[in-house]
Coordinates of C-alpha atoms (C1' of nucleotides) in Angstrom, one line a residue:
Chain Q
M1 CA -20.8 3.3 27.2
N2 CA -18.8 0.8 25.4
D3 CA -16.0 -1.6 24.8
L4 CA -15.0 -0.7 21.4
H5 CA -11.6 -1.9 20.2
I6 CA -10.1 -0.6 16.9
Y7 CA -7.4 -2.3 15.0
N8 CA -4.6 0.5 14.8
S9 CA -2.4 0.4 11.7
I10 CA 0.5 2.0 13.6
S11 CA 0.6 -0.5 16.1
K12 CA -0.7 -3.4 14.2
K13 CA -2.9 -4.3 17.1
K14 CA -6.4 -3.9 18.1
E15 CA -6.4 -1.4 20.8
K16 CA -9.2 -0.3 23.2
F17 CA -10.8 3.0 21.7
T18 CA -10.3 5.7 24.2
P19 CA -10.8 9.2 22.6
I20 CA -9.0 12.2 23.6
H21 CA -12.0 14.3 24.9
K22 CA -14.5 12.0 26.6
G23 CA -17.6 11.5 24.6
A24 CA -16.3 13.1 21.5
V25 CA -14.4 11.8 18.5
G26 CA -12.2 13.6 16.0
M27 CA -12.0 11.7 12.5
Y28 CA -10.4 12.5 9.4
V29 CA -10.5 10.5 6.2
C30 CA -8.8 11.2 3.0
G31 CA -11.4 12.0 0.3
P32 CA -11.3 11.6 -3.4
T33 CA -9.4 13.6 -6.0
V34 CA -12.0 14.9 -8.2
Y35 CA -10.8 14.5 -11.6
S36 CA -13.1 11.8 -12.7
N37 CA -16.2 9.7 -11.7
V38 CA -15.7 7.8 -8.3
H39 CA -15.5 4.1 -9.0
L40 CA -16.8 1.4 -6.7
G41 CA -13.6 0.8 -5.1
N42 CA -13.2 4.3 -4.1
C43 CA -16.7 4.0 -2.8
R44 CA -15.9 0.8 -0.6
T45 CA -13.5 3.0 1.3
F46 CA -15.8 5.7 2.0
L47 CA -18.7 3.2 2.8
S48 CA -16.2 1.6 5.4
F49 CA -15.8 4.9 7.3
D50 CA -19.4 5.7 6.8
L51 CA -19.9 2.4 9.1
V52 CA -17.5 3.7 11.5
F53 CA -18.9 7.1 11.6
R54 CA -22.6 5.7 12.0
Y55 CA -21.5 3.4 14.8
L56 CA -19.6 5.9 16.7
K57 CA -22.7 8.1 16.6
H58 CA -25.0 5.2 17.5
L59 CA -22.7 4.8 20.7
G60 CA -23.4 8.2 21.4
Y61 CA -20.3 10.0 20.6
K62 CA -20.2 13.4 19.2
V63 CA -18.2 12.8 16.1
R64 CA -16.8 15.6 14.1
Y65 CA -16.0 13.7 10.8
V66 CA -13.8 15.7 8.4
R67 CA -13.4 14.2 4.9
N68 CA -11.6 16.5 2.3
I69 CA -12.0 17.0 -1.6
T70 CA -8.7 17.0 -3.3
D71 CA -9.3 19.6 -6.0
A72 CA -5.8 20.9 -6.6
G73 CA -2.7 19.6 -7.7
H74 CA -0.8 16.6 -6.8
L75 CA 1.4 15.3 -9.5
E76 CA 1.1 12.0 -11.3
N77 CA 4.7 11.6 -10.7
D78 CA 7.3 13.1 -8.5
G79 CA 9.4 14.2 -11.4
E80 CA 9.6 17.8 -12.7
S81 CA 7.5 17.0 -15.5
G82 CA 4.7 15.7 -13.6
D83 CA 1.0 16.4 -14.6
D84 CA -1.8 17.3 -12.6
P85 CA -4.6 15.0 -13.3
I86 CA -7.3 17.9 -13.0
L87 CA -5.4 20.0 -15.6
K88 CA -5.0 17.1 -17.7
K89 CA -8.7 16.1 -17.5
A90 CA -9.6 20.0 -18.0
R91 CA -7.6 20.0 -21.2
L92 CA -9.3 16.7 -22.4
E93 CA -12.8 17.9 -21.5
Q94 CA -12.2 21.4 -22.6
L95 CA -13.3 22.7 -19.2
E96 CA -11.8 25.1 -16.8
P97 CA -10.1 23.0 -13.8
M98 CA -12.6 24.4 -11.5
E99 CA -15.4 22.9 -13.8
V100 CA -13.9 19.7 -13.8
V101 CA -13.7 19.6 -10.0
Q102 CA -17.3 20.9 -9.6
K103 CA -18.4 18.2 -12.0
Y104 CA -17.0 15.2 -10.3
T105 CA -17.5 16.7 -6.6
V106 CA -21.1 16.7 -7.6
D107 CA -20.8 13.1 -9.0
F108 CA -19.2 12.0 -5.7
H109 CA -21.8 13.4 -3.8
T110 CA -25.0 12.1 -5.7
T111 CA -23.1 8.6 -5.5
M112 CA -22.5 8.4 -2.1
A113 CA -26.3 9.8 -1.3
K114 CA -27.2 6.8 -3.5
F115 CA -25.4 4.5 -1.0
N116 CA -27.3 6.1 1.9
A117 CA -23.9 7.4 3.1
L118 CA -24.1 10.2 5.8
P119 CA -22.3 13.5 4.6
P120 CA -19.2 14.2 6.9
S121 CA -19.3 17.0 9.4
I122 CA -16.9 19.2 7.4
E123 CA -15.7 18.7 3.7
P124 CA -12.9 21.1 3.2
T125 CA -11.1 21.6 0.0
A126 CA -7.4 21.9 -0.7
T127 CA -7.9 25.1 -2.9
G128 CA -9.7 26.5 0.1
H129 CA -6.9 26.1 2.4
I130 CA -3.9 27.5 0.6
Y131 CA -3.0 29.9 3.3
E132 CA -3.1 27.3 5.9
Q133 CA -0.7 25.0 3.8
I134 CA 1.7 27.8 3.1
H135 CA 1.9 28.5 6.8
I136 CA 2.7 24.9 7.5
V137 CA 5.5 24.9 5.0
E138 CA 7.0 28.1 6.7
K139 CA 6.7 26.3 10.1
I140 CA 8.4 23.1 8.7
I141 CA 11.2 25.4 7.2
E142 CA 11.5 27.2 10.5
E143 CA 12.1 24.0 12.4
G144 CA 14.8 23.1 10.0
F145 CA 12.9 20.1 8.3
A146 CA 12.5 21.6 4.8
Y147 CA 14.5 23.4 2.2
E148 CA 13.9 25.6 -0.9
R149 CA 15.2 24.8 -4.4
N150 CA 14.3 27.1 -7.3
G151 CA 10.8 28.2 -6.1
S152 CA 10.0 24.8 -4.7
V153 CA 10.2 23.4 -1.2
Y154 CA 11.1 19.9 -0.2
F155 CA 10.7 18.0 3.0
D156 CA 14.1 16.9 4.3
V157 CA 13.1 13.1 5.0
L158 CA 17.1 12.3 6.1
K159 CA 17.2 15.0 8.5
F160 CA 13.7 14.3 9.9
N161 CA 14.7 10.6 10.4
E162 CA 17.5 11.9 12.7
T163 CA 15.3 12.7 15.2
N164 CA 12.0 11.2 14.2
D165 CA 11.0 7.8 12.7
Y166 CA 10.1 8.1 9.2
G167 CA 8.3 4.9 8.1
K168 CA 7.0 3.9 11.5
L169 CA 3.5 3.5 10.0
S170 CA 4.2 1.5 6.9
G171 CA 6.9 -0.5 8.6
R172 CA 9.8 0.9 6.1
K173 CA 13.2 1.6 7.2
L174 CA 14.8 4.5 5.6
E175 CA 18.0 2.7 5.0
D176 CA 16.3 0.1 3.0
M177 CA 14.4 2.6 0.9
I178 CA 17.7 4.6 0.0
A179 CA 19.3 1.1 -0.7
N180 CA 16.5 0.2 -3.3
T181 CA 16.5 3.6 -4.8
R182 CA 16.7 3.1 -8.4
E183 CA 18.5 6.1 -9.8
L184 CA 16.4 7.8 -12.3
A185 CA 18.4 10.1 -14.2
A186 CA 15.8 12.9 -13.9
Q187 CA 17.4 16.1 -12.9
S188 CA 15.6 16.9 -9.6
D189 CA 16.0 19.6 -7.2
K190 CA 15.6 17.3 -4.3
K191 CA 18.5 16.5 -2.1
N192 CA 17.4 13.0 -1.8
P193 CA 14.9 10.8 -3.8
Q194 CA 13.0 10.2 -0.5
D195 CA 12.1 13.8 0.0
F196 CA 8.9 15.0 -1.0
A197 CA 7.4 18.3 -2.4
L198 CA 5.7 20.6 0.1
W199 CA 5.3 23.4 -2.5
K200 CA 5.9 23.2 -6.1
K201 CA 6.6 25.9 -8.4
A202 CA 4.2 26.1 -11.3
E203 CA 5.3 25.8 -14.8
P204 CA 4.1 28.6 -17.0
Q205 CA 1.3 26.4 -18.5
H206 CA 0.0 25.4 -15.1
I207 CA -3.2 27.1 -14.8
M208 CA -4.0 26.2 -11.1
R209 CA -1.5 28.4 -9.1
W210 CA -1.2 30.6 -6.0
P211 CA 1.3 32.9 -4.9
S212 CA 3.6 32.1 -2.0
P213 CA 6.8 33.4 -0.6
W214 CA 8.8 31.1 -2.8
S215 CA 6.9 31.0 -5.9
D216 CA 3.4 31.1 -7.7
G217 CA 2.9 27.4 -7.4
F218 CA 0.9 25.0 -5.8
P219 CA 1.0 22.8 -2.7
G220 CA 2.2 19.2 -2.3
W221 CA -0.3 16.6 -2.2
H222 CA 0.4 15.3 1.3
L223 CA 0.3 18.8 2.5
E224 CA -3.7 19.5 2.3
C225 CA -4.4 16.6 4.8
T226 CA -2.0 18.0 7.5
A227 CA -3.4 21.4 7.0
M228 CA -7.0 20.5 7.2
S229 CA -6.9 17.7 9.7
T230 CA -5.2 19.8 12.0
K231 CA -7.2 23.1 11.6
Y232 CA -10.5 21.3 12.2
L233 CA -9.4 18.5 14.7
G234 CA -6.4 19.8 16.4
N235 CA -2.7 19.0 16.4
N236 CA -3.6 15.4 18.0
F237 CA -6.8 13.8 17.0
D238 CA -8.6 10.6 17.4
I239 CA -8.8 8.8 13.9
H240 CA -7.4 9.0 10.7
G241 CA -8.6 6.8 8.0
G242 CA -8.0 6.1 4.3
G243 CA -7.6 3.4 1.6
M244 CA -4.7 1.0 2.3
D245 CA -3.0 2.4 -0.8
L246 CA -2.6 5.8 0.8
K247 CA -0.6 4.3 3.7
F248 CA 2.6 4.9 1.9
P249 CA 3.7 7.4 1.0
H250 CA 0.9 9.7 1.8
H251 CA 0.1 9.0 5.4
E252 CA 3.8 8.6 6.1
C253 CA 4.4 12.1 4.9
E254 CA 1.3 13.3 6.8
I255 CA 2.8 12.0 10.0
A256 CA 6.2 13.6 9.1
Q257 CA 4.8 16.9 8.2
A258 CA 2.7 17.1 11.3
E259 CA 5.5 16.1 13.5
A260 CA 7.8 18.5 12.0
C261 CA 5.4 21.1 12.4
N262 CA 3.9 20.6 15.8
N263 CA 6.3 18.2 17.4
T264 CA 3.5 16.0 18.3
S265 CA 2.2 12.7 17.1
P266 CA -0.9 13.9 15.0
V267 CA -3.2 10.7 15.3
N268 CA -4.0 8.2 17.8
Y269 CA -5.8 5.7 15.8
W270 CA -4.7 4.8 12.1
M271 CA -7.4 3.2 10.2
H272 CA -6.8 1.5 6.8
A273 CA -9.7 0.1 4.7
N274 CA -8.8 -2.7 2.2
M275 CA -9.2 -2.8 -1.5
L276 CA -11.9 -3.8 -3.8
T277 CA -10.9 -6.1 -6.4
L278 CA -12.1 -7.2 -9.8
N279 CA -10.7 -10.0 -11.5
G280 CA -8.4 -10.5 -8.6
K281 CA -6.9 -7.1 -9.3
K282 CA -7.4 -3.7 -7.4
M283 CA -9.7 -1.6 -9.1
S284 CA -8.0 1.4 -10.5
K285 CA -8.6 4.5 -12.5
S286 CA -5.4 4.3 -14.1
T287 CA -5.4 0.9 -15.4
G288 CA -9.1 0.8 -16.3
N289 CA -9.9 -2.1 -14.1
F290 CA -13.0 -0.8 -12.5
I291 CA -16.8 -0.4 -12.6
L292 CA -18.6 2.7 -11.8
P293 CA -21.5 2.8 -9.3
D294 CA -24.0 3.8 -12.0
Q295 CA -23.0 0.7 -14.1
M296 CA -23.8 -1.4 -11.3
F297 CA -27.3 0.1 -10.6
T298 CA -28.3 0.1 -14.2
G299 CA -26.9 -3.3 -15.2
N300 CA -25.0 -1.2 -18.0
N301 CA -21.8 -3.2 -17.7
D302 CA -20.1 -6.5 -19.1
I303 CA -19.2 -7.8 -15.8
L304 CA -22.5 -8.6 -13.9
S305 CA -25.7 -10.7 -14.8
K306 CA -27.8 -8.1 -13.6
P307 CA -28.3 -4.8 -12.0
F308 CA -27.8 -4.5 -8.3
S309 CA -29.3 -1.7 -6.2
P310 CA -26.9 0.5 -4.0
T311 CA -28.1 -1.0 -0.8
V312 CA -27.4 -4.5 -1.7
T313 CA -24.0 -3.4 -3.2
K314 CA -23.5 -1.9 0.2
F315 CA -24.8 -5.1 2.0
F316 CA -22.5 -7.2 0.1
M317 CA -19.5 -4.9 1.2
Y318 CA -20.3 -5.3 4.6
Q319 CA -20.5 -9.0 4.6
A320 CA -16.8 -8.8 4.4
H321 CA -14.4 -7.0 6.9
Y322 CA -13.2 -3.6 6.1
R323 CA -9.4 -4.8 6.4
S324 CA -10.0 -7.5 3.9
I325 CA -9.7 -7.6 0.4
L326 CA -13.1 -8.1 -1.1
D327 CA -13.4 -9.4 -4.7
F328 CA -16.2 -8.4 -6.8
S329 CA -18.2 -10.9 -8.8
S330 CA -21.5 -11.5 -10.1
D331 CA -22.1 -14.7 -8.2
A332 CA -21.0 -13.3 -4.8
L333 CA -23.4 -10.3 -5.3
E334 CA -26.2 -12.5 -6.2
A335 CA -25.8 -14.5 -3.1
S336 CA -25.8 -11.2 -1.1
E337 CA -29.1 -10.1 -2.9
K338 CA -30.9 -13.1 -1.9
G339 CA -29.6 -13.0 1.8
F340 CA -30.6 -9.3 1.9
N341 CA -34.0 -9.9 0.7
R342 CA -34.6 -12.5 3.2
L343 CA -33.3 -10.3 6.1
M344 CA -35.7 -7.6 5.1
E345 CA -38.6 -9.9 4.9
A346 CA -37.9 -10.9 8.2
H347 CA -37.6 -7.4 9.5
R348 CA -41.1 -6.9 8.1
I349 CA -42.6 -9.6 9.7
L350 CA -41.1 -8.7 13.0
L351 CA -42.7 -5.4 12.7
N352 CA -45.9 -7.0 12.3
L353 CA -45.5 -9.3 15.4
D354 CA -47.4 -8.8 18.6
S355 CA -46.5 -10.0 22.0
S356 CA -49.1 -12.6 23.3
D357 CA -47.1 -13.5 26.5
D358 CA -45.5 -12.3 29.5
K359 CA -42.5 -14.5 29.2
S360 CA -39.7 -14.9 26.6
T361 CA -38.7 -18.2 25.6
I362 CA -35.9 -16.7 23.4
D363 CA -32.8 -14.5 25.1
I364 CA -33.0 -11.4 23.1
E365 CA -30.6 -9.5 25.5
A366 CA -28.0 -12.2 24.9
W367 CA -28.6 -11.8 20.9
R368 CA -28.5 -8.2 21.3
K369 CA -25.2 -8.3 23.2
S370 CA -23.7 -10.5 20.7
C371 CA -24.5 -7.8 17.8
Y372 CA -22.9 -5.2 19.9
D373 CA -19.8 -7.3 20.6
A374 CA -19.4 -7.9 16.8
M375 CA -19.3 -4.3 16.0
N376 CA -17.0 -3.4 19.2
D377 CA -14.5 -5.9 17.7
D378 CA -13.1 -3.6 15.1
F379 CA -16.4 -2.9 13.3
N380 CA -17.0 -6.5 12.4
S381 CA -19.9 -6.2 10.2
P382 CA -19.8 -9.5 8.7
I383 CA -20.2 -11.0 12.3
L384 CA -23.0 -8.5 13.0
I385 CA -24.8 -9.6 9.7
A386 CA -24.3 -13.3 10.7
H387 CA -26.2 -12.5 13.9
L388 CA -28.8 -10.5 12.2
F389 CA -29.5 -13.8 10.1
E390 CA -29.6 -15.8 13.2
S391 CA -32.4 -13.6 14.3
I392 CA -34.5 -14.6 11.3
K393 CA -35.1 -18.0 13.2
F394 CA -36.4 -16.1 16.1
V395 CA -38.9 -14.1 13.9
N396 CA -40.0 -17.3 12.2
A397 CA -40.5 -19.0 15.4
L398 CA -42.4 -16.5 16.9
K399 CA -44.6 -16.0 13.9
E400 CA -45.4 -19.8 14.1
G401 CA -46.0 -19.5 17.9
K402 CA -43.1 -22.0 18.6
E403 CA -41.6 -19.4 21.1
T404 CA -43.1 -16.4 23.0
I405 CA -41.8 -13.2 23.8
S406 CA -42.6 -10.5 26.4
K407 CA -43.7 -7.1 25.5
V408 CA -40.5 -5.6 26.7
D409 CA -38.3 -7.8 24.8
L410 CA -40.3 -7.6 21.6
E411 CA -39.7 -3.9 21.7
L412 CA -36.1 -4.5 22.3
F413 CA -35.8 -6.9 19.5
K414 CA -37.5 -4.4 17.0
K415 CA -35.4 -1.5 18.2
T416 CA -32.2 -3.4 17.9
M417 CA -33.0 -4.7 14.5
H418 CA -34.0 -1.4 13.3
D419 CA -30.8 0.4 14.8
F420 CA -28.6 -2.1 13.3
L421 CA -30.1 -2.5 9.9
F422 CA -30.9 1.1 9.3
E423 CA -28.7 3.3 11.5
V424 CA -25.5 1.5 11.9
L425 CA -25.4 -0.3 8.6
G426 CA -27.3 2.2 6.8
L427 CA -29.3 -0.2 4.7
E428 CA -32.4 0.6 3.0
D429 CA -35.5 -1.5 2.7
N430 CA -36.6 -0.5 -0.8
T431 CA -38.6 -3.8 -1.4
S432 CA -41.6 -2.0 0.2
D433 CA -42.3 1.5 -0.7
N434 CA -45.6 3.0 0.2
S435 CA -46.0 5.4 -2.6
Q436 CA -49.4 6.0 -3.9
D437 CA -48.5 4.1 -7.2
S438 CA -47.6 0.9 -5.3
E439 CA -51.0 1.2 -3.4
K440 CA -52.8 1.1 -6.7
L441 CA -50.6 -1.8 -7.9
S442 CA -51.5 -3.5 -4.8
A443 CA -55.1 -3.1 -5.2
A444 CA -54.8 -4.6 -8.8
V445 CA -53.0 -7.6 -7.6
E446 CA -55.1 -8.1 -4.8
L447 CA -58.0 -8.4 -7.1
L448 CA -56.1 -10.9 -9.2
I449 CA -55.2 -13.1 -6.3
E450 CA -59.2 -13.1 -5.4
L451 CA -60.0 -14.1 -8.9
R452 CA -57.2 -16.8 -8.8
N453 CA -58.6 -18.1 -5.5
E454 CA -62.0 -18.5 -6.8
A455 CA -60.4 -20.3 -9.9
R456 CA -58.7 -22.4 -7.5
A457 CA -61.7 -23.1 -5.5
D458 CA -63.6 -24.3 -8.9
K459 CA -60.6 -26.3 -9.6
D460 CA -60.1 -24.4 -12.7
F461 CA -56.3 -24.8 -12.5
A462 CA -55.8 -23.7 -16.0
L463 CA -57.0 -20.1 -15.3
S464 CA -55.4 -20.0 -11.6
D465 CA -52.0 -20.9 -13.1
K466 CA -52.3 -18.5 -15.9
I467 CA -52.8 -15.6 -13.4
R468 CA -49.8 -16.8 -11.4
D469 CA -47.7 -17.4 -14.3
E470 CA -48.4 -14.3 -16.2
L471 CA -48.0 -12.1 -13.1
A472 CA -44.5 -14.0 -12.5
A473 CA -43.4 -13.3 -16.0
K474 CA -44.1 -9.5 -15.2
G475 CA -42.0 -9.7 -12.1
I476 CA -45.0 -10.1 -9.5
Q477 CA -44.5 -13.3 -7.6
L478 CA -47.4 -14.8 -5.6
N479 CA -46.7 -16.2 -2.4
D480 CA -49.1 -18.9 -1.1
G481 CA -49.2 -19.1 2.7
K482 CA -51.2 -20.5 5.4
K483 CA -53.0 -17.2 6.1
G484 CA -53.6 -16.5 2.5
T485 CA -51.7 -15.1 -0.6
T486 CA -49.4 -12.1 -0.7
F487 CA -47.0 -10.8 -3.5
S488 CA -43.8 -9.5 -3.7
L489 CA -41.8 -7.7 -6.8
N490 CA -38.7 -8.9 -8.1
Chain J
rG1 C1' 14.7 -6.5 -5.8
rG2 C1' 12.7 -4.2 -0.9
rC3 C1' 8.5 -3.8 2.6
rA4 C1' 3.8 -5.8 3.9
rU5 C1' -0.5 -8.8 3.6
rC6 C1' -3.2 -13.4 2.4
rG7 C1' -4.1 -18.5 0.8
rU8 C1' -10.8 -21.6 4.8
rG9 C1' -15.9 -26.4 2.3
rG10 C1' -19.2 -26.0 -4.7
rC11 C1' -19.0 -20.1 -4.4
rC12 C1' -18.7 -15.7 -1.1
rG13 C1' -16.9 -14.9 3.7
rA14 C1' -15.8 -14.6 9.5
rG15 C1' -12.9 -16.8 12.8
rU16 C1' -9.1 -14.3 20.4
rG17 C1' -5.2 -22.5 20.5
rG18 C1' -9.7 -26.6 22.7
rC19 C1' -17.0 -25.9 21.7
rU20 C1' -21.7 -25.7 14.8
rA21 C1' -19.6 -18.8 12.1
rG22 C1' -22.9 -16.7 8.6
rG23 C1' -24.7 -16.1 3.5
rC24 C1' -25.5 -18.4 -1.3
rU25 C1' -25.7 -23.0 -3.9
rC26 C1' -27.0 -28.2 -3.4
rA27 C1' -30.0 -32.4 -1.2
rG28 C1' -34.1 -34.2 2.0
rC29 C1' -38.5 -32.8 4.6
rU30 C1' -43.0 -29.7 5.7
rC31 C1' -46.6 -26.6 3.2
rU32 C1' -49.3 -26.8 -1.8
rG33 C1' -54.3 -29.1 -6.5
rC34 C1' -49.1 -28.8 -8.9
rA35 C1' -45.4 -25.4 -8.3
rA36 C1' -43.1 -21.1 -6.5
rA37 C1' -42.1 -18.5 -1.9
rA38 C1' -41.3 -19.5 3.1
rG39 C1' -39.9 -22.8 6.8
rC40 C1' -37.1 -27.0 9.0
rU41 C1' -33.1 -30.4 8.7
rG42 C1' -28.6 -31.8 6.4
rC43 C1' -23.5 -31.0 3.9
rU44 C1' -16.7 -30.2 9.3
rA45 C1' -13.3 -27.0 5.3
rC46 C1' -8.9 -24.7 6.8
rA47 C1' -2.3 -24.2 0.0
rG48 C1' 1.9 -28.0 1.1
rC49 C1' 5.8 -29.9 4.5
rG50 C1' 7.9 -29.7 8.9
rG51 C1' 7.9 -28.0 14.3
rU52 C1' 6.0 -26.1 19.3
rU53 C1' 1.7 -28.0 22.3
rC54 C1' -1.9 -32.4 26.0
rG55 C1' -4.4 -30.1 21.8
rA56 C1' -3.5 -25.7 15.9
rG57 C1' -7.3 -23.2 10.4
rU58 C1' -5.6 -20.1 14.7
rC59 C1' 1.6 -20.0 17.2
rC60 C1' 7.0 -20.6 14.6
rG61 C1' 9.8 -22.2 10.2
rC62 C1' 10.2 -23.6 5.2
rU63 C1' 8.1 -24.3 0.1
rC64 C1' 4.5 -22.9 -3.3
rG65 C1' 0.7 -19.5 -4.9
rA66 C1' -2.1 -14.5 -5.0
rU67 C1' -2.3 -9.6 -3.8
rG68 C1' -1.0 -4.5 -1.9
rC69 C1' 2.9 -0.7 -1.5
rC70 C1' 7.8 1.0 -3.2
rU71 C1' 5.1 6.5 -9.5
rC72 C1' -0.9 9.1 -9.3
rC73 C1' -4.6 6.0 -6.9
rA74 C1' -9.7 4.8 -1.9

RNA sequence: GGCAUCGUGGCCGAGUGGCUAGGCUCAGCUCUGCAAAAGCUGCUACAGCGGUUCGAGUCCGCUCGAUGCCUCCA
């Protein structure tokens, strides 16, 4: 079916992808914490995994894609006085915590829809899986890898590390971590600073709380992902993804929890998407160094020279590999937009091409293979896009009759282009919508083109240039070609 | 301080040790009444220093610089 290789963060190597169950893939991706609008950096990660999801499906796999919504309680810091960002926001906006969660979950969904990202197969919430999380804590205690203190339960990292390897994902050694611990005077219930909370007792003012065998409280941050991934995908599943910044401690803790609980390594392929930077620094909610998707789409921001559509933004992101840091700038986006428009124009020309020959003078099969080779090499979308650009040369040569193509090859060409542009990359050609309004506009502009051509025939260039320039000023550009004049909207 | 990643031509950005990535910009040409659009052609770079090798952007070492994680973050 394929020769897909995936870079596995835990082995730091590209490995041939072999799913646990033939023909099916289980994939879990850490979703957003819904206490504010998702910013563009958040979106990049989800779009990276949308590409993975789409390509796996395109290859014919039956994919169960689980992406959680974190709607409860992890703490801003691990100290006793930690604040839950959702609660904090609820106070700030004078809303019930679940109103905050609802508001930003909706925002997340509408934003991802604008990017034409596919919804996951299952989108579970932390608050919907309290029972499962409590159950895991009980099991970890039973296995002897957790202890209870004053109503809270902590994972015993040192104990775990005696029999397992804590730090194998992030490449850390526990002894180094201990050596580098800055002794913060905070009076903690933890035995060791490296331990992390599985269950936290709620302070009286903490609204989001659930009963448990240890206290009225809330689950630790890392726990929900273990609970929900294993519930829906099994104790051992194929792919776990997330942002690079979650590698440590979040994913490390997930491995520890799952191994402590189920005595098996939870994930076969760990994938980490790299950061989107702004001014050379990671986009981040807490530092304020970010741009919101809607600010991009409307142009309502101080960073960019003009608005950019969701599909252009996505195309820009896919021109870099998901494991590379990508810096965000107006120049880079404008370059992408021009390239994107050229690609879409070529695709429209391709759709109107006919086969006039039995023989092909271009090797579509080889080109098609190079597209798959690119994606099979750890989802290398920039290489794929380079090949798509290469095909523009074919399209133009065919259009001008410099090359020929057989009927079979032409169909294959069209299908391959369509598949990669729209199914795999999930782009949208929004430059040519066929709404009724655009048909009326088209009729009007066609009339002006006709009048202009009459003026040109009469050598009345003052008039013909006026029509051309005035339309251009309105964002309607006339394109004079050999076969007549067409127009495009800017 | 610890762990890790990265440093590619004017800009963005791929690169499995040996063959032109690609996009944007720019220049020339074709087309055009002139333009624009489109097309074609051109632009050989890999932070620095040393090493391995017949051969290194690609491997190793050092130096410089940047970033990420080590506290919530995609």
